[in-house]
Amino acid sequence: MQKLTLVKIGGTIVDDAIALKEFLALYTQLASPKILVHGGGKIATELAKDLAIPTEMIQGRRITSSAMLPVTVMVYAGLINKQIVAQLQQKNCDAIGLSGADAQLIVSHKRPVQNIDYGFVGDFEPKDVNTTRLRQLIDLGLCPVLSAITADNEGQLLNTNADTIASNLAVALASLYQVELVYCFEKKGVLYDVKDENTVIPTINPTNFKALKKEGVIAAGMLPKIENALAAVEQEVSKVCIKQAESLLDETAGTVIRL
């Protein structure tokens, strides 16, 4: 089975022009096929502030109001996505920028209101991924670059957690490829002490995840990331790793998520 590397980059890389440029230089060196999923960073928050639109985050997840939705779409699927695609093209990586709405790659649904109303936020399952279209793009020699925007069957655009997109894409494609999922961010891996880069937790599994969560070692934005990673390895994704962007090509770096 052919190997496919699916890489997700976080907002801190997107926010830093130099870090993003350096990361993309490494990314182009990965063997094809490969897919890149990116988050949104601070640009949407800054633009919303300029437009006097309040920003609210709960447990690392953005509340997307009717006023905030157009901002996230413009920034994630527009500005950031095309900046990344343009830089990859400049490095001779034939990238194509997409959202979940394009070619109906991802059909999501608005998150039901339970304890929290997240607004125009989309959820979906691996079965909702159009793997046929993705494989056709890959077979054409293209490198899909996906933003964190999806759409439902009614044509409603929805802001969707980029970690979830990466995880569900990996699971959906696991029947077609040997998928390796890599989450890249600014730290060397998942740290036991966030102030000490030398405390990388080499392996996380369901057992020690519960303990680390209880201790508060894994919290806020890292919590959904690990939950998605564990879900992926439980569903045939061959490997999930969380590492520093600078270590993308180092197979020994970072925190490996396994059962």
XYZ file of C-alpha atoms in Angstrom:
259
model
C 0.000 0.000 0.000
C 1.338 3.437 -0.959
C 2.385 5.762 1.868
C 0.578 9.102 2.243
C 1.781 11.776 4.644
C -0.887 14.085 6.015
C 0.518 17.121 7.822
C -1.416 19.635 9.897
C 0.154 22.977 10.822
C -1.101 25.173 13.625
C -1.827 28.854 13.834
C 1.466 29.795 15.467
C 3.314 28.710 12.309
C 0.785 30.430 10.078
C 1.194 33.642 12.095
C 4.983 33.726 11.649
C 6.016 34.452 8.045
C 9.575 33.196 8.549
C 8.498 30.022 10.393
C 5.925 29.296 7.686
C 8.470 29.761 4.908
C 10.943 27.441 6.633
C 8.256 24.838 7.279
C 7.063 24.842 3.666
C 10.655 24.383 2.482
C 10.785 21.181 4.571
C 7.296 20.113 3.519
C 8.231 20.169 -0.162
C 10.955 17.611 0.612
C 8.414 15.029 1.786
C 7.783 12.336 -0.764
C 4.440 12.520 -2.550
C 1.612 11.827 -2.102
C 1.016 14.309 0.671
C -1.763 16.539 1.986
C -1.469 19.706 4.063
C -4.169 20.899 6.474
C -3.806 24.318 8.087
C -5.420 26.199 10.921
C -6.219 29.884 11.118
C -3.965 31.562 13.640
C -4.451 35.061 14.992
C -5.279 36.815 11.735
C -9.017 36.132 12.009
C -9.026 37.316 15.621
C -7.151 40.501 14.711
C -9.450 41.224 11.770
C -12.516 40.595 13.925
C -11.164 43.063 16.497
C -10.741 45.685 13.763
C -14.364 45.053 12.776
C -15.543 45.210 16.409
C -16.607 41.559 16.351
C -16.022 39.855 19.742
C -13.909 36.700 19.875
C -14.800 33.915 22.294
C -12.880 30.679 22.886
C -13.972 27.755 25.072
C -11.575 24.857 25.795
C -9.388 25.767 22.843
C -12.294 25.982 20.390
C -13.627 29.122 18.754
C -17.246 30.194 19.082
C -18.249 31.155 15.525
C -21.067 33.677 15.536
C -22.953 34.777 12.424
C -20.710 37.851 12.369
C -17.513 35.822 12.883
C -18.220 33.213 10.190
C -17.479 35.466 7.166
C -14.208 36.505 8.821
C -13.073 32.901 9.302
C -14.035 31.996 5.729
C -12.204 34.979 4.238
C -9.079 34.431 6.302
C -8.845 30.623 6.399
C -10.100 29.613 2.948
C -8.908 32.825 1.311
C -5.854 34.697 2.524
C -4.000 31.978 4.449
C -4.832 29.155 2.054
C -3.667 31.071 -1.010
C -0.518 32.365 0.692
C 0.468 28.769 1.433
C -0.405 27.547 -2.065
C 1.542 30.388 -3.693
C 4.651 29.612 -1.634
C 4.422 25.881 -2.394
C 4.083 26.610 -6.111
C 7.160 28.828 -5.881
C 8.997 25.800 -4.463
C 7.815 23.575 -7.352
C 5.210 21.743 -5.270
C 2.047 21.592 -7.395
C -0.407 22.556 -4.671
C -4.133 23.153 -4.962
C -5.927 25.130 -2.266
C -9.270 23.769 -1.141
C -11.977 23.939 1.493
C -14.314 21.117 2.405
C -16.943 22.776 0.208
C -14.826 22.374 -2.945
C -15.750 19.269 -4.959
C -17.859 18.388 -1.893
C -14.709 17.010 -0.292
C -16.196 17.166 3.204
C -19.916 17.245 4.010
C -20.318 18.505 7.557
C -23.240 19.398 9.800
C -23.732 22.256 12.255
C -22.708 21.207 15.739
C -25.831 20.605 17.877
C -26.290 22.895 20.857
C -25.755 21.018 24.111
C -24.038 22.695 27.046
C -22.354 25.210 24.733
C -23.585 26.872 21.548
C -20.530 26.945 19.269
C -22.441 28.785 16.554
C -21.555 28.085 12.925
C -19.132 25.275 13.666
C -19.112 22.095 11.614
C -18.628 18.498 12.666
C -18.256 15.459 10.437
C -17.180 11.829 10.417
C -14.594 10.055 8.234
C -17.454 8.605 6.150
C -18.334 12.183 5.131
C -15.017 12.608 3.285
C -15.065 12.294 -0.510
C -12.044 9.995 -0.783
C -12.701 9.373 -4.480
C -12.180 13.046 -5.339
C -9.134 13.335 -3.077
C -7.538 10.302 -4.678
C -8.233 11.714 -8.153
C -6.455 14.945 -7.208
C -3.512 13.015 -5.776
C -3.341 10.787 -8.858
C -3.076 13.951 -10.970
C 0.095 14.766 -9.043
C -1.496 17.574 -7.055
C -0.852 18.347 -3.388
C -4.164 19.264 -1.709
C -3.955 22.103 0.836
C -7.100 22.165 2.959
C -8.371 25.048 5.051
C -10.579 24.672 8.124
C -13.817 25.520 6.297
C -16.463 22.940 5.330
C -20.112 23.035 4.203
C -23.298 21.117 4.907
C -25.815 19.688 2.440
C -27.784 22.948 2.554
C -24.847 24.983 1.295
C -24.075 26.498 4.689
C -20.387 27.194 5.239
C -19.085 26.099 8.645
C -15.899 26.750 10.604
C -14.393 23.361 11.435
C -11.585 22.397 13.796
C -8.462 21.838 11.683
C -7.199 19.054 13.954
C -10.489 17.231 13.412
C -10.205 17.698 9.653
C -6.697 16.228 9.673
C -7.702 13.293 11.872
C -10.852 12.423 9.918
C -9.085 12.741 6.567
C -6.383 10.376 7.818
C -8.965 7.812 8.959
C -10.982 8.120 5.741
C -7.895 7.591 3.571
C -6.474 4.727 5.689
C -8.261 2.160 3.501
C -6.510 3.538 0.393
C -3.064 4.455 1.703
C -0.657 3.763 4.529
C -1.361 7.061 6.260
C 1.046 8.862 8.554
C -0.524 11.840 10.326
C 1.790 14.570 11.599
C 0.697 17.520 13.728
C 3.313 20.289 13.539
C 3.454 23.199 15.949
C 5.984 25.369 17.797
C 6.925 22.919 20.591
C 9.194 19.864 20.333
C 6.246 17.608 21.146
C 3.743 17.212 23.956
C 5.561 18.541 27.011
C 5.138 17.399 30.603
C 6.252 20.886 31.641
C 5.256 23.503 29.055
C 8.111 25.732 30.256
C 10.758 23.047 29.640
C 11.366 21.908 26.055
C 13.368 18.945 27.373
C 10.288 17.279 28.917
C 8.875 15.800 25.713
C 6.508 12.905 26.429
C 7.751 10.297 23.921
C 4.569 8.220 23.791
C 0.914 8.832 24.634
C -1.619 6.013 24.799
C -5.199 5.815 26.131
C -3.995 4.891 29.623
C -1.442 7.617 30.266
C -3.644 10.147 28.407
C -6.271 9.845 31.151
C -3.632 10.420 33.825
C -2.064 13.365 31.981
C -5.486 14.914 31.457
C -6.342 14.514 35.137
C -3.033 16.138 36.143
C -3.737 19.062 33.834
C -0.625 18.338 31.756
C -2.831 18.016 28.672
C -5.425 20.780 28.580
C -6.876 23.633 26.488
C -5.943 23.462 22.786
C -3.826 20.315 23.207
C -6.815 18.358 24.514
C -8.784 18.076 21.236
C -5.507 17.458 19.379
C -4.700 14.359 21.445
C -8.299 13.149 21.385
C -8.302 13.329 17.588
C -4.915 11.607 17.384
C -6.067 8.718 19.569
C -9.237 8.371 17.491
C -7.092 8.143 14.359
C -4.813 5.336 15.570
C -7.847 3.427 16.788
C -9.115 3.473 13.194
C -6.149 2.096 11.244
C -4.019 5.219 10.740
C -0.510 3.758 10.759
C 1.191 6.497 12.796
C 0.335 9.799 14.480
C 3.087 12.139 15.634
C 3.057 15.578 17.259
C 6.294 17.455 16.706
C 8.026 20.761 16.146
C 7.684 22.078 12.602
C 11.464 22.292 12.273
C 11.660 18.535 12.917
C 9.204 17.536 10.179
C 11.768 15.327 8.407
C 13.177 13.801 11.633
C 11.480 10.424 12.142
C 12.706 10.195 15.766
C 11.400 13.577 16.954
C 8.236 14.451 18.816
C 5.513 12.563 20.637
C 4.080 9.422 19.049
C 0.436 8.553 19.725
C -0.266 4.835 19.839
C -2.640 2.308 21.367
